[in-house]
Short mmCIF file of N, CA, C and O in Angstrom, two decimals:
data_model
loop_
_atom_site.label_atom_id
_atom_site.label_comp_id
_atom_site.label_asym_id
_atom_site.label_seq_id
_atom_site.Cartn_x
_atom_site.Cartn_y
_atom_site.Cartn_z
N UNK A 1 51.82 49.97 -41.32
CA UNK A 1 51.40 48.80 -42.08
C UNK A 1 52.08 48.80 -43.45
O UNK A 1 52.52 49.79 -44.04
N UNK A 2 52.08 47.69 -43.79
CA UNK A 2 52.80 47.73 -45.25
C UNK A 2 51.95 48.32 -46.62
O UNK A 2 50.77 48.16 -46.93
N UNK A 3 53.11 49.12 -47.36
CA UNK A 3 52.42 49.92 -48.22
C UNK A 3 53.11 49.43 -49.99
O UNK A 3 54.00 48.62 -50.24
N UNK A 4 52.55 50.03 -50.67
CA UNK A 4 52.91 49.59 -51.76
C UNK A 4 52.75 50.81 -52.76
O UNK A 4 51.82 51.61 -52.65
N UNK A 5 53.78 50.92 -53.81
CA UNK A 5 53.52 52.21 -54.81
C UNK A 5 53.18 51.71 -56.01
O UNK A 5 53.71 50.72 -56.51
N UNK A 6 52.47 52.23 -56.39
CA UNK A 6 52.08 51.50 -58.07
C UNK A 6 51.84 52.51 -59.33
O UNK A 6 50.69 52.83 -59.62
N UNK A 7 52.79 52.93 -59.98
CA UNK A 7 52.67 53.92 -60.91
C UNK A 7 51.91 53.70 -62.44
O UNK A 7 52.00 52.67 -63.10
N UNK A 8 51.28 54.69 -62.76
CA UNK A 8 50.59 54.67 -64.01
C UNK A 8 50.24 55.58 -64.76
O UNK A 8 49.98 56.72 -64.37
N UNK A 9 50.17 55.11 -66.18
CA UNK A 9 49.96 56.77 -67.14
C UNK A 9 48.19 56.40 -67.31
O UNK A 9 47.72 55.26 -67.42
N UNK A 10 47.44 57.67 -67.30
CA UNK A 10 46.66 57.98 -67.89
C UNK A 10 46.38 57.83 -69.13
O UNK A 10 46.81 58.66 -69.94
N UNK A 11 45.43 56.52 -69.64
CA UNK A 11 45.31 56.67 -71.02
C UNK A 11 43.84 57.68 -71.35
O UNK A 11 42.99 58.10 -70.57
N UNK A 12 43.99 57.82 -72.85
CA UNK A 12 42.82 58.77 -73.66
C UNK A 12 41.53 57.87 -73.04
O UNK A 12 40.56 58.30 -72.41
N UNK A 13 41.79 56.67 -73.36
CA UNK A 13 40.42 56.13 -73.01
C UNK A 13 39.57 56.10 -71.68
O UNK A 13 38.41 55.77 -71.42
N UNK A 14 40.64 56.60 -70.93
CA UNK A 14 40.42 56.45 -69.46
C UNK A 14 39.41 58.54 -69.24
O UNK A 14 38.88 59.06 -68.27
N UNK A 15 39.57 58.88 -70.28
CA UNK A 15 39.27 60.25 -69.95
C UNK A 15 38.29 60.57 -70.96
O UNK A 15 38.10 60.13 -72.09
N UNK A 16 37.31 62.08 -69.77
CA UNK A 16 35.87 61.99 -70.86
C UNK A 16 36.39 63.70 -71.64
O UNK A 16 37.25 64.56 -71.53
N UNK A 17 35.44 63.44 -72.25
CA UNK A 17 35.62 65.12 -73.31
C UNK A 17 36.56 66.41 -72.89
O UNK A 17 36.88 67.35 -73.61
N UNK A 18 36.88 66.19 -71.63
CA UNK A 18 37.67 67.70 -71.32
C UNK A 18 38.99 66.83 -70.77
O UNK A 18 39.73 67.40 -69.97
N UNK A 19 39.21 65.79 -71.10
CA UNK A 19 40.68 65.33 -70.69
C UNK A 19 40.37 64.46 -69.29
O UNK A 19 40.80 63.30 -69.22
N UNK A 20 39.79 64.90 -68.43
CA UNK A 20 39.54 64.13 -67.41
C UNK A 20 39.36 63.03 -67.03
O UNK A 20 38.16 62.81 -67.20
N UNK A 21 39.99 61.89 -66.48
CA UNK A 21 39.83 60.77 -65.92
C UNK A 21 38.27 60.68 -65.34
O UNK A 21 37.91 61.39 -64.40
N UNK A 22 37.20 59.51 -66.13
CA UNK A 22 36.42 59.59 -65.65
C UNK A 22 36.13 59.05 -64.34
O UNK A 22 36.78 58.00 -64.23
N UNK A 23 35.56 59.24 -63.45
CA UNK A 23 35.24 59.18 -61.70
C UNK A 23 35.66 57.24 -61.99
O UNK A 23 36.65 56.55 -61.74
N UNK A 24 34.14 56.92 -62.70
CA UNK A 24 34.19 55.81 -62.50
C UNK A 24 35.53 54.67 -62.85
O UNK A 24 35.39 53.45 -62.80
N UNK A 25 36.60 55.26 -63.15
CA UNK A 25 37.95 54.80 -63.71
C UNK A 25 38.55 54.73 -62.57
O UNK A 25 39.30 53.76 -62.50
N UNK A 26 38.49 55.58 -61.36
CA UNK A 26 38.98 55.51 -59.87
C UNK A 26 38.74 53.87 -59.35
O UNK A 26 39.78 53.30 -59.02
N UNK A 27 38.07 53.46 -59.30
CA UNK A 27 37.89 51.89 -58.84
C UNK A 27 38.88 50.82 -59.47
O UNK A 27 39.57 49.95 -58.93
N UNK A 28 38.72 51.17 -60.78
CA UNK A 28 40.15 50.29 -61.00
C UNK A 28 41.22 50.80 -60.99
O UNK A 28 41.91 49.90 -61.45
N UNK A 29 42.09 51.89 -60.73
CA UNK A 29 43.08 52.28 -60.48
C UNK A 29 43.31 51.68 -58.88
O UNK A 29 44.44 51.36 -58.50
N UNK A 30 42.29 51.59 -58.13
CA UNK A 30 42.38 51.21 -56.86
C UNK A 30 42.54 49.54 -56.95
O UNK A 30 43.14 48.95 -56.06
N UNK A 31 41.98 48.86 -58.05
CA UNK A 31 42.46 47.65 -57.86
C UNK A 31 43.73 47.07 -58.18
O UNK A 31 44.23 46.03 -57.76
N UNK A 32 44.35 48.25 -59.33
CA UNK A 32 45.77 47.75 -59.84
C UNK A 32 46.32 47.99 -58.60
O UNK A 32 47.19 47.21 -58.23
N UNK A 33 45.92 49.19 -57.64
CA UNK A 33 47.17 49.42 -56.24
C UNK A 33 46.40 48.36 -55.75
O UNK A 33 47.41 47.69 -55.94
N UNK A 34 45.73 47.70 -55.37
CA UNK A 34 45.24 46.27 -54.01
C UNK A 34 46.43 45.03 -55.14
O UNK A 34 47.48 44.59 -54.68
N UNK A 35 45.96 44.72 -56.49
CA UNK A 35 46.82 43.59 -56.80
C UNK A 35 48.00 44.09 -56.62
O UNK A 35 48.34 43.72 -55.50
N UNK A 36 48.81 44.72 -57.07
CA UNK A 36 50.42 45.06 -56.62
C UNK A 36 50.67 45.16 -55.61
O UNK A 36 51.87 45.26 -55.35
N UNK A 37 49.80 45.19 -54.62
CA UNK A 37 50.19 45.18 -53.33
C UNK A 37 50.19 43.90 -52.72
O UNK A 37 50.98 43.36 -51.95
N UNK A 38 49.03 43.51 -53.29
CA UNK A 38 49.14 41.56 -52.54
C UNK A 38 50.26 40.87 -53.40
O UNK A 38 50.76 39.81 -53.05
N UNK A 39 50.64 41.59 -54.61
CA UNK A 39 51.76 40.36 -55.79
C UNK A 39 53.10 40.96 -54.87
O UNK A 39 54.04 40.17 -54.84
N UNK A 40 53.31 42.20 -54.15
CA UNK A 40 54.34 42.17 -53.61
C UNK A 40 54.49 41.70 -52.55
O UNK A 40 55.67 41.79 -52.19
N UNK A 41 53.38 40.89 -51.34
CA UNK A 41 53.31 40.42 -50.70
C UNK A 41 53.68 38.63 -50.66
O UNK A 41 53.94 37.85 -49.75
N UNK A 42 53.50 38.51 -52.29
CA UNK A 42 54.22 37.34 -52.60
C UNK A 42 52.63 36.64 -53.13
O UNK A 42 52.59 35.44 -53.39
N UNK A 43 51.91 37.13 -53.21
CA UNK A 43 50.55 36.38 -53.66
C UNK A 43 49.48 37.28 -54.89
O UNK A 43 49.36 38.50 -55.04
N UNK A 44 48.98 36.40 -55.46
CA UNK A 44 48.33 37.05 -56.64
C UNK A 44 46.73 36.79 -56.50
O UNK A 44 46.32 35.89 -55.75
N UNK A 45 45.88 37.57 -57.21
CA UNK A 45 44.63 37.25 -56.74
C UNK A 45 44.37 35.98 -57.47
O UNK A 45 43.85 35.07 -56.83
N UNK A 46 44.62 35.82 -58.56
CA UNK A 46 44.99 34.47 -59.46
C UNK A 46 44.86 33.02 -58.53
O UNK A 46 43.96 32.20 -58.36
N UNK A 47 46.12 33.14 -58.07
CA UNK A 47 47.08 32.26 -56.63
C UNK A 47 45.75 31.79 -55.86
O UNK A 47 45.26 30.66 -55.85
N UNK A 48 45.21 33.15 -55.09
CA UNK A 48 44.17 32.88 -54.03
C UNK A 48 42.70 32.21 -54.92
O UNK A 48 41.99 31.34 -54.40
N UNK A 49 42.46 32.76 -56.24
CA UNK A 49 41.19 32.31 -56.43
C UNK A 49 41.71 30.68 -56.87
O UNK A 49 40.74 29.94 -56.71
N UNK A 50 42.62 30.09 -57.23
CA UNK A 50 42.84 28.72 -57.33
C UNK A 50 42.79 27.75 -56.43
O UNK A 50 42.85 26.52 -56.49
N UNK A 51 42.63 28.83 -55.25
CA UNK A 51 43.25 27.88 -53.93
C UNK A 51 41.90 28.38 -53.06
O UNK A 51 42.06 28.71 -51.88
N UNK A 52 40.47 28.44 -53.72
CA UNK A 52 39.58 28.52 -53.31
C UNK A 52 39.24 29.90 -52.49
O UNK A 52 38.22 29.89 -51.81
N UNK A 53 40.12 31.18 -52.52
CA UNK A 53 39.40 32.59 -51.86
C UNK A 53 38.75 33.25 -52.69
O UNK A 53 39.25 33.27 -53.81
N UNK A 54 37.77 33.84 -52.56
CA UNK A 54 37.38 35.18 -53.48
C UNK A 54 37.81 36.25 -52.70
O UNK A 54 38.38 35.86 -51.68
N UNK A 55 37.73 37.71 -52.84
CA UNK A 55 37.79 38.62 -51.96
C UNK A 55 36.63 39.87 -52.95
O UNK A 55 36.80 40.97 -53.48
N UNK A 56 36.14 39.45 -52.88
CA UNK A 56 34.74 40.96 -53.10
C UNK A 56 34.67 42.13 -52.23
O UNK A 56 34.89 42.23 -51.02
N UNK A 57 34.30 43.05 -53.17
CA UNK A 57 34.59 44.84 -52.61
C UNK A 57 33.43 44.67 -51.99
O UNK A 57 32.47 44.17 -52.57
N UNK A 58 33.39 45.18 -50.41
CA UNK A 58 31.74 45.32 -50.35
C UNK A 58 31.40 46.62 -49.56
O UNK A 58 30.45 46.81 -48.81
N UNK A 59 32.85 47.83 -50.08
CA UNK A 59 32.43 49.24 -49.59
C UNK A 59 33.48 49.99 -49.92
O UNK A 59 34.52 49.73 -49.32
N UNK A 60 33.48 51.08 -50.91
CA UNK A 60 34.43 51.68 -51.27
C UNK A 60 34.18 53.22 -51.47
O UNK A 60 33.25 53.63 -52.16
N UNK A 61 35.02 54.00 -50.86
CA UNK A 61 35.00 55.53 -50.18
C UNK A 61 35.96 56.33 -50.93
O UNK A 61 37.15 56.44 -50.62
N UNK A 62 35.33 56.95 -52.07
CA UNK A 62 36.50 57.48 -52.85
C UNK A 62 36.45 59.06 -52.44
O UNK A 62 35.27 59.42 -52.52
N UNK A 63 37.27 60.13 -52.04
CA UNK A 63 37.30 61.59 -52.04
C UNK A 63 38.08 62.54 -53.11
O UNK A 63 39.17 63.05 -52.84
N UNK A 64 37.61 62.68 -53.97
CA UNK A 64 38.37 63.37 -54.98
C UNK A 64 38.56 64.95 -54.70
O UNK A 64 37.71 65.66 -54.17
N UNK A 65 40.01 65.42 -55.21
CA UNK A 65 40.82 66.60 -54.54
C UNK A 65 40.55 67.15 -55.38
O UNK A 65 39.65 67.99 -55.44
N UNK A 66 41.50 66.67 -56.53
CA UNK A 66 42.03 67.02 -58.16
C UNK A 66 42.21 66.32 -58.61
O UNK A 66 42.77 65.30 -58.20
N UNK A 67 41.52 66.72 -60.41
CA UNK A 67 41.56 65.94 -61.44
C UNK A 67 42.85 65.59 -62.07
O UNK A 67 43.76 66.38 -62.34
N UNK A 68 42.80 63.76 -62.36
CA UNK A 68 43.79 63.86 -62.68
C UNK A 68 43.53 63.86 -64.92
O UNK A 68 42.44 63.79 -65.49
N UNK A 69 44.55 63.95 -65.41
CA UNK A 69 44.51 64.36 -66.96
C UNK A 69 44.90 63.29 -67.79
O UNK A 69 45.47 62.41 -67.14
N UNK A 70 44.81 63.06 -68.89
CA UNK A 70 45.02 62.62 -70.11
C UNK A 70 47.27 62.61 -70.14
O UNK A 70 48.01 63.60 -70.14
N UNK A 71 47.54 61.57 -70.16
CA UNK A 71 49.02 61.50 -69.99
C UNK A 71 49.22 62.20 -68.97
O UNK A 71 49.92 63.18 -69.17
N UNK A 72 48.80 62.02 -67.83
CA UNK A 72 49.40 61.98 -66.61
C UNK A 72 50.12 60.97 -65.92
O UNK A 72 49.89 59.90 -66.49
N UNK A 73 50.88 60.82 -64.96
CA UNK A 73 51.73 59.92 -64.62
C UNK A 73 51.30 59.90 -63.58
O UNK A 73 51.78 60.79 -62.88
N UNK A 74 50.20 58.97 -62.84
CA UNK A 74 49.90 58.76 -61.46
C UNK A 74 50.62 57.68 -60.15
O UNK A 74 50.76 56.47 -60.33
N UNK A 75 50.90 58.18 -59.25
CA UNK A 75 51.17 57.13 -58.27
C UNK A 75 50.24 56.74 -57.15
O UNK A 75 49.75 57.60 -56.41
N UNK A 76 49.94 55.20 -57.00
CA UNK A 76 48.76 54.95 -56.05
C UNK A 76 49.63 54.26 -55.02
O UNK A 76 50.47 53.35 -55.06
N UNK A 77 49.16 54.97 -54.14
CA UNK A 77 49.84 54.71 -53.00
C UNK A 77 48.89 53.33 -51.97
O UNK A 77 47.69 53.37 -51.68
N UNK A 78 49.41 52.75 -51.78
CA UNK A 78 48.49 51.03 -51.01
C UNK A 78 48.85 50.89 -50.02
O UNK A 78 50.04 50.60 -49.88
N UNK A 79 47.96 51.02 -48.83
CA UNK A 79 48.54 50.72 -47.61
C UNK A 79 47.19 50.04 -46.88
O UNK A 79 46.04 50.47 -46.84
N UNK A 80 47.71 48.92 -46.37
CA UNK A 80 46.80 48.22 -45.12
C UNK A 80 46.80 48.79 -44.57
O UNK A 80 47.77 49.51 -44.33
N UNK A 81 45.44 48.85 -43.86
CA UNK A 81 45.14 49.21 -42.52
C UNK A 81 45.25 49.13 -41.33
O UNK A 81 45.41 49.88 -40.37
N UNK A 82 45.10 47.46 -41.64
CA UNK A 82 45.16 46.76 -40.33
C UNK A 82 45.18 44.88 -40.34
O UNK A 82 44.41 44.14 -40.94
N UNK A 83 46.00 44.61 -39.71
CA UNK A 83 45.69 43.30 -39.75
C UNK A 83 44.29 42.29 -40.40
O UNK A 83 43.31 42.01 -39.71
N UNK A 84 44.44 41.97 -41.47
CA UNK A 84 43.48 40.94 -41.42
C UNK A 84 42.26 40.39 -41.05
O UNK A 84 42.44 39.18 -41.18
N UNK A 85 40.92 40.59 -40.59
CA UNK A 85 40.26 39.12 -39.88
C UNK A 85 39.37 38.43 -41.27
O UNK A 85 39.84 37.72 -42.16
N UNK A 86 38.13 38.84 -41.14
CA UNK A 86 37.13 38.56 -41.92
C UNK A 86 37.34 39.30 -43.29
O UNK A 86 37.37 38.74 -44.39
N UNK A 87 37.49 40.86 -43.04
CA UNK A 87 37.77 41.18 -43.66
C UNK A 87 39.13 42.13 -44.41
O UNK A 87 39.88 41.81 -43.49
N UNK A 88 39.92 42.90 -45.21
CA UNK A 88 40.85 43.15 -45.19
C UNK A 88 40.55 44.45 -45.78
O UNK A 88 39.93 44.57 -46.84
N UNK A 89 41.06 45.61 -44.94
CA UNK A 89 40.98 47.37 -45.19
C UNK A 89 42.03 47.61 -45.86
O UNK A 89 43.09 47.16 -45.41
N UNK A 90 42.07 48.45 -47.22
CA UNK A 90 43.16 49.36 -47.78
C UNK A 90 42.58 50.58 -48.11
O UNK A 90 41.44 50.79 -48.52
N UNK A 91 43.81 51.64 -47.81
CA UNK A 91 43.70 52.91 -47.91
C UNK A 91 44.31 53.41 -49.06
O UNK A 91 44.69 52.37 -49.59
N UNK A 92 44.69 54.42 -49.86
CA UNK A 92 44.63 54.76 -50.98
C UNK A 92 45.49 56.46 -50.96
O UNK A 92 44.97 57.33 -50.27
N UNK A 93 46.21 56.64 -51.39
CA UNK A 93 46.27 57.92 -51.99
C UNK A 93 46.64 58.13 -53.58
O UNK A 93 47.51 57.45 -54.12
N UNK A 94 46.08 58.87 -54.11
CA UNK A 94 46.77 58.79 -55.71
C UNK A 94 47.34 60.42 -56.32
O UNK A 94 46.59 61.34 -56.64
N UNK A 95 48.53 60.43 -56.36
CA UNK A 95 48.90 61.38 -56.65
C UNK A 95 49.82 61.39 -57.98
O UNK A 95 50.61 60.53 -58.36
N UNK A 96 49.40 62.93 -58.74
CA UNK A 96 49.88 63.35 -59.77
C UNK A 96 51.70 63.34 -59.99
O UNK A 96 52.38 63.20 -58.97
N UNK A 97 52.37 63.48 -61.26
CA UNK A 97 53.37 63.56 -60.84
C UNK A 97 54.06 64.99 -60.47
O UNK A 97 55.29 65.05 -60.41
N UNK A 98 53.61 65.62 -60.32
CA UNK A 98 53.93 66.67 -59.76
C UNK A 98 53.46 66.49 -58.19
O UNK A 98 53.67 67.51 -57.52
N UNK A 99 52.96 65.55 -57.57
CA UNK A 99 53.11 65.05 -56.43
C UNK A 99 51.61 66.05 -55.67
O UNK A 99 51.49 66.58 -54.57
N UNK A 100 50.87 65.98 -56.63
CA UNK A 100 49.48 67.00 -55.66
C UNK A 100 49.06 66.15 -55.31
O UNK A 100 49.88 65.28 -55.60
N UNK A 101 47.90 65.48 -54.61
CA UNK A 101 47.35 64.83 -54.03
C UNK A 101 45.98 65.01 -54.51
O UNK A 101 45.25 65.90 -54.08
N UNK A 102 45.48 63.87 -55.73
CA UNK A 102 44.39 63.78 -56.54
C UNK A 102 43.23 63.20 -55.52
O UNK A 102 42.27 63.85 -55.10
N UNK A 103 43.49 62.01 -55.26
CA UNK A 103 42.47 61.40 -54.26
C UNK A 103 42.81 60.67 -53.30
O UNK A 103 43.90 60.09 -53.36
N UNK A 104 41.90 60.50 -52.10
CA UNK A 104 42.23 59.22 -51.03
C UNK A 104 40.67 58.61 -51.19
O UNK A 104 39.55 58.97 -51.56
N UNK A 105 41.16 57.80 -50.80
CA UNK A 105 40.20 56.20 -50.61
C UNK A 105 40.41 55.14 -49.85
O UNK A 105 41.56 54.75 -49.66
N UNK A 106 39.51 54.61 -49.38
CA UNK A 106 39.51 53.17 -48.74
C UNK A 106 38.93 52.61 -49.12
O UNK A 106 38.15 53.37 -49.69
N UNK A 107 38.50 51.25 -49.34
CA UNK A 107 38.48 49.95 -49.28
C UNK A 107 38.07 48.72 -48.64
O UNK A 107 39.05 48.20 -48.10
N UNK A 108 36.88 47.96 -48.47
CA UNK A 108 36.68 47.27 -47.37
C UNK A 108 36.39 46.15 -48.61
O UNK A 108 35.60 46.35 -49.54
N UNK A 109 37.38 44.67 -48.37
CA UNK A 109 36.97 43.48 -49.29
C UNK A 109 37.01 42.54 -48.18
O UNK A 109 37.71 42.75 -47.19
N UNK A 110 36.10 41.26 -48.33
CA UNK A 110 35.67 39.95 -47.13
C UNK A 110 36.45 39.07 -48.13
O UNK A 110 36.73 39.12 -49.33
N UNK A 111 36.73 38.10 -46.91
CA UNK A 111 37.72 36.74 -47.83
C UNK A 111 35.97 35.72 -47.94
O UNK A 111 35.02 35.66 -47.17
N UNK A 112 36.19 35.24 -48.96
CA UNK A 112 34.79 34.59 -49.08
C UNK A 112 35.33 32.99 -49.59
O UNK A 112 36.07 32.96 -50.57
N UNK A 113 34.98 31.80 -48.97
CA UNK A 113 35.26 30.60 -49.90
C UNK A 113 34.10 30.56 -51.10
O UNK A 113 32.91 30.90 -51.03
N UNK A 114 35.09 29.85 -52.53
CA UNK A 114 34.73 30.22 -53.61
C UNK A 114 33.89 28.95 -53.49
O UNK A 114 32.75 29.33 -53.71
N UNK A 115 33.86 27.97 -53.31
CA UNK A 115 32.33 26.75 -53.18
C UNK A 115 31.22 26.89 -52.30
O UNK A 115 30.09 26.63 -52.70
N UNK A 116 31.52 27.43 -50.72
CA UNK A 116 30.13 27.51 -50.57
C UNK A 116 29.77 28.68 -50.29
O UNK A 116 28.78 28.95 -49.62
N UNK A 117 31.13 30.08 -51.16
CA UNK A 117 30.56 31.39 -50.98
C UNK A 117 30.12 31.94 -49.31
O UNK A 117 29.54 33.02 -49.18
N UNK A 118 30.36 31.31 -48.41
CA UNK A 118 30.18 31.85 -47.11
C UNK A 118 31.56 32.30 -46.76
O UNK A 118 32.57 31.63 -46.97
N UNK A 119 31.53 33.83 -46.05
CA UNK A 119 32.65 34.58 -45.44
C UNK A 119 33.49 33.28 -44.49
O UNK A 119 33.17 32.26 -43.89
N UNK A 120 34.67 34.02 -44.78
CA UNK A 120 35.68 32.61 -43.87
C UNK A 120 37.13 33.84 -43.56
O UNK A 120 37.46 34.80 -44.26
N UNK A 121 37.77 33.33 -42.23
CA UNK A 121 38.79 34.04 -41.86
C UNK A 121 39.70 34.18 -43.05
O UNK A 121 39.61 33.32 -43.93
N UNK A 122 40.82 35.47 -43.23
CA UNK A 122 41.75 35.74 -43.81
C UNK A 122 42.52 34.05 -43.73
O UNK A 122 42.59 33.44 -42.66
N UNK A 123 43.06 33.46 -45.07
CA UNK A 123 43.94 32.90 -44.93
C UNK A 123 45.32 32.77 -43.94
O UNK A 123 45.93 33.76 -43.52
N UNK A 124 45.54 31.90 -43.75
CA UNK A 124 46.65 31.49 -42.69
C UNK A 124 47.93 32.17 -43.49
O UNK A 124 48.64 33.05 -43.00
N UNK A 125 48.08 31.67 -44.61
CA UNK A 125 49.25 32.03 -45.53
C UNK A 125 49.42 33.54 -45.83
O UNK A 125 50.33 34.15 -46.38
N UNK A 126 48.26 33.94 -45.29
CA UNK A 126 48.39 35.50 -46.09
C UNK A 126 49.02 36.34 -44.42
O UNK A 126 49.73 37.35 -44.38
N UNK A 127 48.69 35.86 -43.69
CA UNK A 127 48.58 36.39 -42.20
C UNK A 127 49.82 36.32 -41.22
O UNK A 127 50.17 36.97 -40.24
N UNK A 128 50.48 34.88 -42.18
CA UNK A 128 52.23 34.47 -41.86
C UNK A 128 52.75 35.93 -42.72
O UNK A 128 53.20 36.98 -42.28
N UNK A 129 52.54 35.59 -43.73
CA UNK A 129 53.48 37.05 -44.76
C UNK A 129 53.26 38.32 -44.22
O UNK A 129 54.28 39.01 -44.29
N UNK A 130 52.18 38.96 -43.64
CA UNK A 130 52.16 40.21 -43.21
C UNK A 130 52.62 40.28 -42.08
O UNK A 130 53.05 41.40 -41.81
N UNK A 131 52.76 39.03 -40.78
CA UNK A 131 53.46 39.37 -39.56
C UNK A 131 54.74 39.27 -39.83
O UNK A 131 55.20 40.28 -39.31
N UNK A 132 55.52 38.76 -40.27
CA UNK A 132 57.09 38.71 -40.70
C UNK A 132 57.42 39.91 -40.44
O UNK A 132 58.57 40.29 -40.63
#
């Protein structure tokens, strides 16, 4: 499935008293790898919420290895799971630059229409771009 790399430094703010990236900072590192992965797919979450999708997290599985540090250089690795339906799976690895393997994770977000908020199939447009 198609994957995506998304590199990033560790800021101070991102880390608690002993240098450490706090846990709860893992969730958005996981969303900068889901948006870079859909903006390289040719779509932005921007794009989709204009054109009436939401996509809400509604289960996320983080396993932490090793900590990552204060000016570290992380890479999040983005990969689908699987085709599309209701909802759309990404998997996760984030590794240091010395290439250890900090954490894996997955991901479960529903395409939701943004007016009457009821779950609705993956877009058509999104479903052409990933079979190509």
């Amino acid at each position: 499935m198609k994957k995506n790399l998304t590199n990033l430094r560790v800021r101070y703010a991102e880390t608690d008293q002993m240098g450490v990236v706090y846990y709860g900072n893992y969730a958005q590192y996981l969303e900068q790898g889901r948006t870079e992965w859909l903006r390289e797919q040719g779509i932005s979450y921007k794009w989709m919420e204009e054109n009436n999708v939401l996509l809400p997290v509604t289960n996320m599985n983080i396993n932490f290895k090793m900590p990552a540090r204060y000016d570290d250089i992380i890479s999040i690795t983005t990969t689908l799971k699987k085709i599309p339906t209701f909802k759309i799976e990404f998997y996760y690895e984030i590794h240091n630059q010395e290439g250890q393997l900090l954490v894996t994770a997955e991901t479960t977000l529903v395409f939701v229409n943004a007016t009457t908020k009821k779950l609705q199939k993956a877009p058509d447009y999104l479903l052409e771009l990933l079979t190509k």
